[in-house]
Structure formats: C-alpha cells, structure tokens
Amino acid sequence: MLKVVKFGGSSCADATQFAKVKSIVQSDPARRVVVVSAPGKRFKDDHKITDLLYLCAAHIKYGVACDDIFGMIRGRYSDIARGCKLTISLDAEFDALWERMKRGEVSDDELASRGEYFSAKLMAAYLGFDFVDAALWIKFRFDGSVDQAASYEALQRAADGRGVVIPGFYGVMPDGHVKTFSRGGSDITGALAAAALDADVYENWTDVSGILMADPRIVSNPAPIRHVTYNELRELSYVGAQVLHEGAVYPVREKGIPLNIRNTNDPTHPGTLIMEKVEDEADNSDSFITGIAGKKGFSIITVAKTSLSSEHGVLLRIMEVLEKHEINVEFILSGIDTVSLTVSSEQVQKQLYEVLGELQKELKPNSITVVEHIAIVAAVGRRMAYRLGTSGKLFATLGEHGVNVRMITQGPDELNIIVGVEEKDFEQAIRVLYDSFVKEKNVL
Ligand code: ASP
C-alpha cells in the first residue's frame, strides 16, 4: 500500500504545522511519499513565502534592494528549523542563492521555486526521509507540457520504495532550467508523483475538511462533500466551484487513483474522496445533490424568426459569426421560432454590436434581443439522475422564493440541472437550493 501525500502552504506554515504533518505521516506507514508546498500564511495578514519570492524577483528586475524581504524569507525557515529542533542549517544554501541573485543569475521561476525547495529540505530532515529534488524528475518539454513518461520513469528510479520528501511546484526544462507550474502547482506535483508510483491513493492535505457543497461566502457553514466522482467535480468546477486545477486531477484520474482531500488541522475527518465511480455501498450520503455552484457574468442572445427551426443551417451560420469573434457559446437552446445563446458577457461586451449586426445580416431575423446580467446556477449530483421530481422540486423552490428562472438546461446524463437567473438573485438562488436540497434532505 502506498499513499502519496501532499501538504499545502498552510500545512507547512510554521513549526506547529510541521509537527501536525509529522504526526499524520507517522500515523500510517503507507504515507511514504510526501510533497510539500512553500510555507503559507500563519495568520490572516501574513505573507506566503512564494509571494515574497516573487516580490524579491520584481525588486531585482527594477534594481531595487530586496535585502529585507530576503531576510524575512530566511527568517521563516530558521524559525521552523528552530521550532522543530532541527540541526540542519540552510545557511550555506541561502548565502549561495543570495550571491547568485545579486549577480542576476537566478530566473524568476528558479527564485519562486526555492520556497518549496527549502520547505522540502526541512521536512525531509524532520521526518527522517530522503529529499528528492523535483528538478531530478519532473521534466518539461520546451512547449511547457510535462513529459509524463520520462518524468514517471525518473521518479520510479529516484523514490524506489523509500520514504521521500519532494518539493512541489516546479520541474526542469530540457536545457536544465527550473520551470514552475502556475500558482497552486504543488497539487500537480503531488498528482504526478502519485501517478508515477501507482499509488493507492493521492491525499491532498489542506486547511479545509474537503470540498464544500456550496460556496461558504454564500451559504453559511456548508457541509463538505464526502464522495464525488471525477465527472461531477468537472461539472462543479465548470460552473464556478473553486476546486482543484485540471492538471492536478488528470494524472491520477488517468490511472484510476482516488484523490482524497483532507484537513491537516482535523486529521480524523475523512474529507472528500474523489473517484471515477462511487459504489452504492460507500454512497451513504443522505443528500442526492453532490454540490451547488454557479457564477455571474453571462448574457443571453435570443434570435427570433418565424419557422427558424425548419430553415437549414441556421445554427451553423450563428456559430460561424460567434466563432469569427472568438466567442464561446456556453449553452444553446432552440425552440420553434427562436434560438438562445448563453455567452460570457466579458467575451461579448466589446464586440456586441458588431456581432448583433452580423447576425442580423446573416439571418434576417424578426428580432434579436440581449439580456445581460445573467448568472448560472447548477445543482450537480450523480444520485439525481433518473430520479423523478428533482427538477420539479428545484423549480418550485426557486419560484417560492421569488427567483425568476431565465434559462434551463439539463444534460442527457442527468448529472446536473443548470438554470440561468438574474444576477441580483444569484446568492438567494444558491442559498434556497442548498436549504431545500441539502438541509431538508430528500423529501420529494
Ligand atoms: N507555493 C506555490 C503557490 O503559492 C505553489 C503551491 O503552493 O501549490 O502558488
């Protein structure tokens, strides 16, 4: 049994958090491969090490001294080393880095990556594991994609069944230069390590007890999701839920490895388990909605023309106009005499009149209307599929609370129901759906 465990910035923020990581790792001998982020915030107005490193890089670029910021960064690591009673010293490496920075030899990516590098050095010493540099195995191609086969092979050789700590967030280009992933990229490192080593599970330890069923800024104290499938997760993130980056999911999904999101500050909580398929026995949740998410910023363009649906190639011509202006159509609904297109307001804004003019010329419709300030709200859940009454209950709930529905779609797999509402009703719609589907459970 092998568990690859990744700890985020808040789990590595100081010596107290390091101690929690140690006890989590030591409580299960299967947790042999540990990926760490750079130390994050210890309290609300604190700084993340990665932000400070980028700040140093910006100072250097504009020729402004950054001794103080660099000193703060060093100080964070020496505090952790002292608090964990470690005897290893990072001084020589920090001095060497500083000299190279002064000579302009350190790229922004390399500098940013040192946050994870030093974090992993300390964690390896603390756990008594070996340090395995990500630069030894995460291999980028020149186009910025990861060469998975070469990377996996290199890690299999480097890890070799031992207890190891790997810094997250970076790898190397074919010419040996350090390259970072986008922000939050240590999640990707963890997923790649789990996939490379065919782990039984990829545990991603954060500071929340899993993915929440709704946005906590809208719903107070939403429950965490216990089980979710990779498909449901995609649906939720597509409509705005802040979940894992696609790159952090793809490598493990491809190998059929479950991903478990856990809370370092509440280690006995099971968190959220993401799998390809959730077996019915495991599925003991009493809500048949997995999550509710949504986002604002949409417009609905409706083209009306008598007998439009019997005219050939109408949709194609509409799509050609939108394609020319690089506008993605999020949802498309057609009736006998109308076609409605839900598009991102931001994409359409600057060229709205041009687009409408071209649609007018191409289709000679009776009318074209545009409704702006639309939000989409989606209820997602595999247990909803083929269940009678779900959409009835959803619309009744919205109606009873005065939320007017402007657009409705449901995929044929019945994994979600998506509605378009006015932006002013967005928060209310999410709240009432949560209350009615989750809090009041399943009474249909
Ligand atoms: N430390 C990096 C960041 O703050 C990467 C990570 O933590 O995942 O974005």
JSON list of C-alpha atoms in Angstrom, two decimals, residues 200-398:
[
{"chain": "A", "resi": 200, "resn": "ASP", "atom": "CA", "xyz": [-3.28, 3.50, -3.96]},
{"chain": "A", "resi": 201, "resn": "VAL", "atom": "CA", "xyz": [-4.47, 6.97, -3.08]},
{"chain": "A", "resi": 202, "resn": "TYR", "atom": "CA", "xyz": [-3.36, 10.59, -3.51]},
{"chain": "A", "resi": 203, "resn": "GLU", "atom": "CA", "xyz": [-4.04, 12.51, -0.32]},
{"chain": "A", "resi": 204, "resn": "ASN", "atom": "CA", "xyz": [-4.10, 16.27, -0.68]},
{"chain": "A", "resi": 205, "resn": "TRP", "atom": "CA", "xyz": [-3.90, 17.82, 2.79]},
{"chain": "A", "resi": 206, "resn": "THR", "atom": "CA", "xyz": [-5.16, 21.39, 3.10]},
{"chain": "A", "resi": 207, "resn": "ASP", "atom": "CA", "xyz": [-6.85, 23.52, 5.74]},
{"chain": "A", "resi": 208, "resn": "VAL", "atom": "CA", "xyz": [-10.45, 22.58, 4.95]},
{"chain": "A", "resi": 209, "resn": "SER", "atom": "CA", "xyz": [-12.23, 19.26, 5.52]},
{"chain": "A", "resi": 210, "resn": "GLY", "atom": "CA", "xyz": [-12.77, 18.63, 1.83]},
{"chain": "A", "resi": 211, "resn": "ILE", "atom": "CA", "xyz": [-14.68, 20.27, -0.98]},
{"chain": "A", "resi": 212, "resn": "LEU", "atom": "CA", "xyz": [-17.72, 22.09, 0.31]},
{"chain": "A", "resi": 213, "resn": "MET", "atom": "CA", "xyz": [-21.19, 21.52, -1.10]},
{"chain": "A", "resi": 214, "resn": "ALA", "atom": "CA", "xyz": [-21.59, 25.25, -1.76]},
{"chain": "A", "resi": 215, "resn": "ASP", "atom": "CA", "xyz": [-19.54, 28.44, -1.60]},
{"chain": "A", "resi": 216, "resn": "PRO", "atom": "CA", "xyz": [-19.10, 29.34, 2.11]},
{"chain": "A", "resi": 217, "resn": "ARG", "atom": "CA", "xyz": [-19.20, 33.05, 1.20]},
{"chain": "A", "resi": 218, "resn": "ILE", "atom": "CA", "xyz": [-22.82, 32.50, 0.19]},
{"chain": "A", "resi": 219, "resn": "VAL", "atom": "CA", "xyz": [-24.06, 29.62, 2.33]},
{"chain": "A", "resi": 220, "resn": "SER", "atom": "CA", "xyz": [-23.07, 29.67, 5.96]},
{"chain": "A", "resi": 221, "resn": "ASN", "atom": "CA", "xyz": [-21.28, 26.53, 7.08]},
{"chain": "A", "resi": 222, "resn": "PRO", "atom": "CA", "xyz": [-21.89, 24.33, 4.04]},
{"chain": "A", "resi": 223, "resn": "ALA", "atom": "CA", "xyz": [-21.27, 20.62, 4.58]},
{"chain": "A", "resi": 224, "resn": "PRO", "atom": "CA", "xyz": [-18.21, 19.02, 2.96]},
{"chain": "A", "resi": 225, "resn": "ILE", "atom": "CA", "xyz": [-18.83, 16.55, 0.14]},
{"chain": "A", "resi": 226, "resn": "ARG", "atom": "CA", "xyz": [-17.98, 13.03, 1.29]},
{"chain": "A", "resi": 227, "resn": "HIS", "atom": "CA", "xyz": [-17.82, 11.23, -2.07]},
{"chain": "A", "resi": 228, "resn": "VAL", "atom": "CA", "xyz": [-17.73, 12.75, -5.54]},
{"chain": "A", "resi": 229, "resn": "THR", "atom": "CA", "xyz": [-16.93, 11.35, -8.96]},
{"chain": "A", "resi": 230, "resn": "TYR", "atom": "CA", "xyz": [-14.38, 12.94, -11.25]},
{"chain": "A", "resi": 231, "resn": "ASN", "atom": "CA", "xyz": [-17.20, 13.81, -13.66]},
{"chain": "A", "resi": 232, "resn": "GLU", "atom": "CA", "xyz": [-19.23, 15.59, -11.00]},
{"chain": "A", "resi": 233, "resn": "LEU", "atom": "CA", "xyz": [-16.15, 17.51, -9.99]},
{"chain": "A", "resi": 234, "resn": "ARG", "atom": "CA", "xyz": [-15.66, 18.69, -13.55]},
{"chain": "A", "resi": 235, "resn": "GLU", "atom": "CA", "xyz": [-19.27, 19.85, -13.69]},
{"chain": "A", "resi": 236, "resn": "LEU", "atom": "CA", "xyz": [-18.90, 21.73, -10.43]},
{"chain": "A", "resi": 237, "resn": "SER", "atom": "CA", "xyz": [-15.68, 23.46, -11.41]},
{"chain": "A", "resi": 238, "resn": "TYR", "atom": "CA", "xyz": [-17.03, 24.32, -14.85]},
{"chain": "A", "resi": 239, "resn": "VAL", "atom": "CA", "xyz": [-19.82, 26.29, -13.28]},
{"chain": "A", "resi": 240, "resn": "GLY", "atom": "CA", "xyz": [-17.56, 28.11, -10.89]},
{"chain": "A", "resi": 241, "resn": "ALA", "atom": "CA", "xyz": [-16.73, 25.97, -7.84]},
{"chain": "A", "resi": 242, "resn": "GLN", "atom": "CA", "xyz": [-13.18, 26.64, -6.70]},
{"chain": "A", "resi": 243, "resn": "VAL", "atom": "CA", "xyz": [-11.85, 23.13, -6.76]},
{"chain": "A", "resi": 244, "resn": "LEU", "atom": "CA", "xyz": [-8.65, 21.55, -7.95]},
{"chain": "A", "resi": 245, "resn": "HIS", "atom": "CA", "xyz": [-6.88, 22.65, -11.07]},
{"chain": "A", "resi": 246, "resn": "GLU", "atom": "CA", "xyz": [-7.44, 20.25, -14.00]},
{"chain": "A", "resi": 247, "resn": "GLY", "atom": "CA", "xyz": [-3.69, 19.48, -14.13]},
{"chain": "A", "resi": 248, "resn": "ALA", "atom": "CA", "xyz": [-3.89, 18.32, -10.52]},
{"chain": "A", "resi": 249, "resn": "VAL", "atom": "CA", "xyz": [-6.63, 15.82, -11.31]},
{"chain": "A", "resi": 250, "resn": "TYR", "atom": "CA", "xyz": [-5.78, 14.48, -14.75]},
{"chain": "A", "resi": 251, "resn": "PRO", "atom": "CA", "xyz": [-2.67, 12.37, -13.89]},
{"chain": "A", "resi": 252, "resn": "VAL", "atom": "CA", "xyz": [-4.42, 10.49, -11.07]},
{"chain": "A", "resi": 253, "resn": "ARG", "atom": "CA", "xyz": [-7.73, 10.17, -12.88]},
{"chain": "A", "resi": 254, "resn": "GLU", "atom": "CA", "xyz": [-5.94, 8.70, -15.87]},
{"chain": "A", "resi": 255, "resn": "LYS", "atom": "CA", "xyz": [-4.50, 5.97, -13.62]},
{"chain": "A", "resi": 256, "resn": "GLY", "atom": "CA", "xyz": [-7.75, 5.35, -11.71]},
{"chain": "A", "resi": 257, "resn": "ILE", "atom": "CA", "xyz": [-6.23, 6.59, -8.44]},
{"chain": "A", "resi": 258, "resn": "PRO", "atom": "CA", "xyz": [-8.67, 8.08, -5.91]},
{"chain": "A", "resi": 259, "resn": "LEU", "atom": "CA", "xyz": [-7.94, 11.57, -4.65]},
{"chain": "A", "resi": 260, "resn": "ASN", "atom": "CA", "xyz": [-8.69, 12.32, -1.03]},
{"chain": "A", "resi": 261, "resn": "ILE", "atom": "CA", "xyz": [-8.83, 15.93, 0.17]},
{"chain": "A", "resi": 262, "resn": "ARG", "atom": "CA", "xyz": [-8.06, 16.12, 3.89]},
{"chain": "A", "resi": 263, "resn": "ASN", "atom": "CA", "xyz": [-7.62, 18.70, 6.62]},
{"chain": "A", "resi": 264, "resn": "THR", "atom": "CA", "xyz": [-4.24, 18.89, 8.41]},
{"chain": "A", "resi": 265, "resn": "ASN", "atom": "CA", "xyz": [-5.94, 20.69, 11.29]},
{"chain": "A", "resi": 266, "resn": "ASP", "atom": "CA", "xyz": [-8.62, 18.00, 11.66]},
{"chain": "A", "resi": 267, "resn": "PRO", "atom": "CA", "xyz": [-6.85, 14.77, 10.68]},
{"chain": "A", "resi": 268, "resn": "THR", "atom": "CA", "xyz": [-9.57, 12.39, 11.80]},
{"chain": "A", "resi": 269, "resn": "HIS", "atom": "CA", "xyz": [-12.11, 13.96, 9.40]},
{"chain": "A", "resi": 270, "resn": "PRO", "atom": "CA", "xyz": [-12.40, 11.73, 6.30]},
{"chain": "A", "resi": 271, "resn": "GLY", "atom": "CA", "xyz": [-12.55, 14.75, 3.94]},
{"chain": "A", "resi": 272, "resn": "THR", "atom": "CA", "xyz": [-13.71, 14.39, 0.33]},
{"chain": "A", "resi": 273, "resn": "LEU", "atom": "CA", "xyz": [-12.95, 11.27, -1.67]},
{"chain": "A", "resi": 274, "resn": "ILE", "atom": "CA", "xyz": [-12.92, 11.77, -5.44]},
{"chain": "A", "resi": 275, "resn": "MET", "atom": "CA", "xyz": [-13.20, 8.62, -7.55]},
{"chain": "A", "resi": 276, "resn": "GLU", "atom": "CA", "xyz": [-14.10, 7.52, -11.05]},
{"chain": "A", "resi": 277, "resn": "LYS", "atom": "CA", "xyz": [-17.17, 5.75, -9.73]},
{"chain": "A", "resi": 278, "resn": "VAL", "atom": "CA", "xyz": [-18.73, 5.77, -6.29]},
{"chain": "A", "resi": 279, "resn": "GLU", "atom": "CA", "xyz": [-20.04, 2.37, -5.26]},
{"chain": "A", "resi": 280, "resn": "ASP", "atom": "CA", "xyz": [-23.55, 2.42, -3.88]},
{"chain": "A", "resi": 281, "resn": "GLU", "atom": "CA", "xyz": [-22.49, 0.92, -0.55]},
{"chain": "A", "resi": 282, "resn": "ALA", "atom": "CA", "xyz": [-19.98, 3.71, 0.00]},
{"chain": "A", "resi": 283, "resn": "ASP", "atom": "CA", "xyz": [-22.57, 6.21, -1.00]},
{"chain": "A", "resi": 284, "resn": "ASN", "atom": "CA", "xyz": [-24.20, 6.70, 2.36]},
{"chain": "A", "resi": 285, "resn": "SER", "atom": "CA", "xyz": [-24.81, 10.42, 2.00]},
{"chain": "A", "resi": 286, "resn": "ASP", "atom": "CA", "xyz": [-28.42, 11.32, 2.60]},
{"chain": "A", "resi": 287, "resn": "SER", "atom": "CA", "xyz": [-28.46, 14.16, 0.10]},
{"chain": "A", "resi": 288, "resn": "PHE", "atom": "CA", "xyz": [-28.82, 13.33, -3.57]},
{"chain": "A", "resi": 289, "resn": "ILE", "atom": "CA", "xyz": [-27.26, 16.61, -4.59]},
{"chain": "A", "resi": 290, "resn": "THR", "atom": "CA", "xyz": [-23.47, 16.46, -4.53]},
{"chain": "A", "resi": 291, "resn": "GLY", "atom": "CA", "xyz": [-22.93, 20.18, -4.76]},
{"chain": "A", "resi": 292, "resn": "ILE", "atom": "CA", "xyz": [-24.32, 23.50, -5.88]},
{"chain": "A", "resi": 293, "resn": "ALA", "atom": "CA", "xyz": [-22.22, 26.08, -7.70]},
{"chain": "A", "resi": 294, "resn": "GLY", "atom": "CA", "xyz": [-22.59, 28.92, -10.12]},
{"chain": "A", "resi": 295, "resn": "LYS", "atom": "CA", "xyz": [-21.17, 32.14, -11.46]},
{"chain": "A", "resi": 296, "resn": "LYS", "atom": "CA", "xyz": [-22.21, 35.54, -12.66]},
{"chain": "A", "resi": 297, "resn": "GLY", "atom": "CA", "xyz": [-21.34, 37.36, -15.85]},
{"chain": "A", "resi": 298, "resn": "PHE", "atom": "CA", "xyz": [-23.43, 35.90, -18.66]},
{"chain": "A", "resi": 299, "resn": "SER", "atom": "CA", "xyz": [-25.62, 37.33, -21.40]},
{"chain": "A", "resi": 300, "resn": "ILE", "atom": "CA", "xyz": [-28.36, 35.57, -23.35]},
{"chain": "A", "resi": 301, "resn": "ILE", "atom": "CA", "xyz": [-28.69, 36.47, -27.02]},
{"chain": "A", "resi": 302, "resn": "THR", "atom": "CA", "xyz": [-32.01, 35.36, -28.48]},
{"chain": "A", "resi": 303, "resn": "VAL", "atom": "CA", "xyz": [-32.61, 35.30, -32.22]},
{"chain": "A", "resi": 304, "resn": "ALA", "atom": "CA", "xyz": [-36.29, 35.03, -33.23]},
{"chain": "A", "resi": 305, "resn": "LYS", "atom": "CA", "xyz": [-37.50, 34.26, -36.72]},
{"chain": "A", "resi": 306, "resn": "THR", "atom": "CA", "xyz": [-40.69, 32.60, -37.87]},
{"chain": "A", "resi": 307, "resn": "SER", "atom": "CA", "xyz": [-40.08, 28.89, -38.62]},
{"chain": "A", "resi": 308, "resn": "LEU", "atom": "CA", "xyz": [-36.42, 29.26, -37.81]},
{"chain": "A", "resi": 309, "resn": "SER", "atom": "CA", "xyz": [-36.17, 25.63, -36.76]},
{"chain": "A", "resi": 310, "resn": "SER", "atom": "CA", "xyz": [-37.16, 24.37, -40.20]},
{"chain": "A", "resi": 311, "resn": "GLU", "atom": "CA", "xyz": [-34.61, 26.51, -42.03]},
{"chain": "A", "resi": 312, "resn": "HIS", "atom": "CA", "xyz": [-31.39, 24.67, -42.89]},
{"chain": "A", "resi": 313, "resn": "GLY", "atom": "CA", "xyz": [-28.03, 25.65, -41.47]},
{"chain": "A", "resi": 314, "resn": "VAL", "atom": "CA", "xyz": [-29.25, 28.37, -39.12]},
{"chain": "A", "resi": 315, "resn": "LEU", "atom": "CA", "xyz": [-27.24, 27.13, -36.17]},
{"chain": "A", "resi": 316, "resn": "LEU", "atom": "CA", "xyz": [-24.17, 26.77, -38.32]},
{"chain": "A", "resi": 317, "resn": "ARG", "atom": "CA", "xyz": [-24.44, 30.38, -39.52]},
{"chain": "A", "resi": 318, "resn": "ILE", "atom": "CA", "xyz": [-24.91, 31.66, -35.96]},
{"chain": "A", "resi": 319, "resn": "MET", "atom": "CA", "xyz": [-21.92, 29.69, -34.76]},
{"chain": "A", "resi": 320, "resn": "GLU", "atom": "CA", "xyz": [-19.80, 30.96, -37.63]},
{"chain": "A", "resi": 321, "resn": "VAL", "atom": "CA", "xyz": [-20.46, 34.56, -36.60]},
{"chain": "A", "resi": 322, "resn": "LEU", "atom": "CA", "xyz": [-19.58, 33.82, -32.98]},
{"chain": "A", "resi": 323, "resn": "GLU", "atom": "CA", "xyz": [-16.56, 31.77, -33.94]},
{"chain": "A", "resi": 324, "resn": "LYS", "atom": "CA", "xyz": [-15.24, 34.66, -36.02]},
{"chain": "A", "resi": 325, "resn": "HIS", "atom": "CA", "xyz": [-15.36, 36.86, -32.92]},
{"chain": "A", "resi": 326, "resn": "GLU", "atom": "CA", "xyz": [-13.87, 34.14, -30.72]},
{"chain": "A", "resi": 327, "resn": "ILE", "atom": "CA", "xyz": [-16.95, 33.93, -28.51]},
{"chain": "A", "resi": 328, "resn": "ASN", "atom": "CA", "xyz": [-17.63, 30.61, -26.79]},
{"chain": "A", "resi": 329, "resn": "VAL", "atom": "CA", "xyz": [-21.23, 29.54, -26.50]},
{"chain": "A", "resi": 330, "resn": "GLU", "atom": "CA", "xyz": [-21.80, 28.11, -23.04]},
{"chain": "A", "resi": 331, "resn": "PHE", "atom": "CA", "xyz": [-25.36, 26.91, -23.61]},
{"chain": "A", "resi": 332, "resn": "ILE", "atom": "CA", "xyz": [-27.55, 26.82, -26.65]},
{"chain": "A", "resi": 333, "resn": "LEU", "atom": "CA", "xyz": [-31.31, 26.36, -26.57]},
{"chain": "A", "resi": 334, "resn": "SER", "atom": "CA", "xyz": [-33.58, 26.25, -29.57]},
{"chain": "A", "resi": 335, "resn": "GLY", "atom": "CA", "xyz": [-37.32, 26.48, -29.92]},
{"chain": "A", "resi": 336, "resn": "ILE", "atom": "CA", "xyz": [-39.61, 26.55, -32.95]},
{"chain": "A", "resi": 337, "resn": "ASP", "atom": "CA", "xyz": [-39.01, 30.19, -33.74]},
{"chain": "A", "resi": 338, "resn": "THR", "atom": "CA", "xyz": [-36.07, 31.09, -31.51]},
{"chain": "A", "resi": 339, "resn": "VAL", "atom": "CA", "xyz": [-32.50, 30.21, -30.69]},
{"chain": "A", "resi": 340, "resn": "SER", "atom": "CA", "xyz": [-30.96, 31.43, -27.41]},
{"chain": "A", "resi": 341, "resn": "LEU", "atom": "CA", "xyz": [-27.28, 31.51, -26.78]},
{"chain": "A", "resi": 342, "resn": "THR", "atom": "CA", "xyz": [-25.75, 31.96, -23.36]},
{"chain": "A", "resi": 343, "resn": "VAL", "atom": "CA", "xyz": [-22.34, 33.61, -23.65]},
{"chain": "A", "resi": 344, "resn": "SER", "atom": "CA", "xyz": [-19.84, 35.19, -21.31]},
{"chain": "A", "resi": 345, "resn": "SER", "atom": "CA", "xyz": [-20.62, 38.92, -21.03]},
{"chain": "A", "resi": 346, "resn": "GLU", "atom": "CA", "xyz": [-16.93, 39.71, -20.83]},
{"chain": "A", "resi": 347, "resn": "GLN", "atom": "CA", "xyz": [-16.23, 37.99, -24.15]},
{"chain": "A", "resi": 348, "resn": "VAL", "atom": "CA", "xyz": [-19.13, 39.57, -25.96]},
{"chain": "A", "resi": 349, "resn": "GLN", "atom": "CA", "xyz": [-19.05, 43.06, -24.45]},
{"chain": "A", "resi": 350, "resn": "LYS", "atom": "CA", "xyz": [-16.58, 44.89, -26.68]},
{"chain": "A", "resi": 351, "resn": "GLN", "atom": "CA", "xyz": [-17.96, 43.50, -29.91]},
{"chain": "A", "resi": 352, "resn": "LEU", "atom": "CA", "xyz": [-21.63, 43.13, -29.05]},
{"chain": "A", "resi": 353, "resn": "TYR", "atom": "CA", "xyz": [-22.95, 45.50, -31.75]},
{"chain": "A", "resi": 354, "resn": "GLU", "atom": "CA", "xyz": [-20.72, 44.01, -34.43]},
{"chain": "A", "resi": 355, "resn": "VAL", "atom": "CA", "xyz": [-21.91, 40.52, -33.52]},
{"chain": "A", "resi": 356, "resn": "LEU", "atom": "CA", "xyz": [-25.57, 41.55, -33.49]},
{"chain": "A", "resi": 357, "resn": "GLY", "atom": "CA", "xyz": [-25.12, 43.38, -36.81]},
{"chain": "A", "resi": 358, "resn": "GLU", "atom": "CA", "xyz": [-23.63, 40.31, -38.43]},
{"chain": "A", "resi": 359, "resn": "LEU", "atom": "CA", "xyz": [-26.35, 38.02, -37.05]},
{"chain": "A", "resi": 360, "resn": "GLN", "atom": "CA", "xyz": [-28.91, 40.46, -38.44]},
{"chain": "A", "resi": 361, "resn": "LYS", "atom": "CA", "xyz": [-27.29, 40.40, -41.87]},
{"chain": "A", "resi": 362, "resn": "GLU", "atom": "CA", "xyz": [-26.81, 36.62, -41.97]},
{"chain": "A", "resi": 363, "resn": "LEU", "atom": "CA", "xyz": [-30.21, 35.53, -40.68]},
{"chain": "A", "resi": 364, "resn": "LYS", "atom": "CA", "xyz": [-32.60, 38.40, -41.34]},
{"chain": "A", "resi": 365, "resn": "PRO", "atom": "CA", "xyz": [-34.49, 37.54, -38.16]},
{"chain": "A", "resi": 366, "resn": "ASN", "atom": "CA", "xyz": [-37.70, 39.14, -36.86]},
{"chain": "A", "resi": 367, "resn": "SER", "atom": "CA", "xyz": [-35.83, 40.28, -33.76]},
{"chain": "A", "resi": 368, "resn": "ILE", "atom": "CA", "xyz": [-32.66, 39.88, -31.77]},
{"chain": "A", "resi": 369, "resn": "THR", "atom": "CA", "xyz": [-32.71, 40.53, -28.03]},
{"chain": "A", "resi": 370, "resn": "VAL", "atom": "CA", "xyz": [-29.95, 40.55, -25.50]},
{"chain": "A", "resi": 371, "resn": "VAL", "atom": "CA", "xyz": [-30.49, 40.00, -21.79]},
{"chain": "A", "resi": 372, "resn": "GLU", "atom": "CA", "xyz": [-27.47, 40.90, -19.70]},
{"chain": "A", "resi": 373, "resn": "HIS", "atom": "CA", "xyz": [-26.52, 40.30, -16.04]},
{"chain": "A", "resi": 374, "resn": "ILE", "atom": "CA", "xyz": [-27.40, 36.63, -16.02]},
{"chain": "A", "resi": 375, "resn": "ALA", "atom": "CA", "xyz": [-25.90, 34.18, -13.52]},
{"chain": "A", "resi": 376, "resn": "ILE", "atom": "CA", "xyz": [-25.87, 30.44, -13.93]},
{"chain": "A", "resi": 377, "resn": "VAL", "atom": "CA", "xyz": [-26.54, 28.11, -11.05]},
{"chain": "A", "resi": 378, "resn": "ALA", "atom": "CA", "xyz": [-26.03, 24.37, -11.25]},
{"chain": "A", "resi": 379, "resn": "ALA", "atom": "CA", "xyz": [-27.16, 21.58, -8.99]},
{"chain": "A", "resi": 380, "resn": "VAL", "atom": "CA", "xyz": [-24.83, 18.64, -9.60]},
{"chain": "A", "resi": 381, "resn": "GLY", "atom": "CA", "xyz": [-25.27, 15.08, -8.42]},
{"chain": "A", "resi": 382, "resn": "ARG", "atom": "CA", "xyz": [-24.99, 11.55, -9.77]},
{"chain": "A", "resi": 383, "resn": "ARG", "atom": "CA", "xyz": [-27.81, 10.48, -7.46]},
{"chain": "A", "resi": 384, "resn": "MET", "atom": "CA", "xyz": [-30.10, 12.95, -9.17]},
{"chain": "A", "resi": 385, "resn": "ALA", "atom": "CA", "xyz": [-30.03, 11.04, -12.43]},
{"chain": "A", "resi": 386, "resn": "TYR", "atom": "CA", "xyz": [-33.30, 9.44, -13.48]},
{"chain": "A", "resi": 387, "resn": "ARG", "atom": "CA", "xyz": [-34.90, 10.44, -10.22]},
{"chain": "A", "resi": 388, "resn": "LEU", "atom": "CA", "xyz": [-38.39, 11.73, -10.70]},
{"chain": "A", "resi": 389, "resn": "GLY", "atom": "CA", "xyz": [-39.28, 15.02, -9.18]},
{"chain": "A", "resi": 390, "resn": "THR", "atom": "CA", "xyz": [-35.82, 16.56, -8.88]},
{"chain": "A", "resi": 391, "resn": "SER", "atom": "CA", "xyz": [-36.32, 19.31, -11.41]},
{"chain": "A", "resi": 392, "resn": "GLY", "atom": "CA", "xyz": [-39.87, 19.87, -10.16]},
{"chain": "A", "resi": 393, "resn": "LYS", "atom": "CA", "xyz": [-38.60, 20.44, -6.68]},
{"chain": "A", "resi": 394, "resn": "LEU", "atom": "CA", "xyz": [-35.80, 22.69, -7.91]},
{"chain": "A", "resi": 395, "resn": "PHE", "atom": "CA", "xyz": [-38.10, 24.98, -9.88]},
{"chain": "A", "resi": 396, "resn": "ALA", "atom": "CA", "xyz": [-40.72, 25.02, -7.14]},
{"chain": "A", "resi": 397, "resn": "THR", "atom": "CA", "xyz": [-38.07, 26.04, -4.60]},
{"chain": "A", "resi": 398, "resn": "LEU", "atom": "CA", "xyz": [-36.79, 28.86, -6.77]}
]
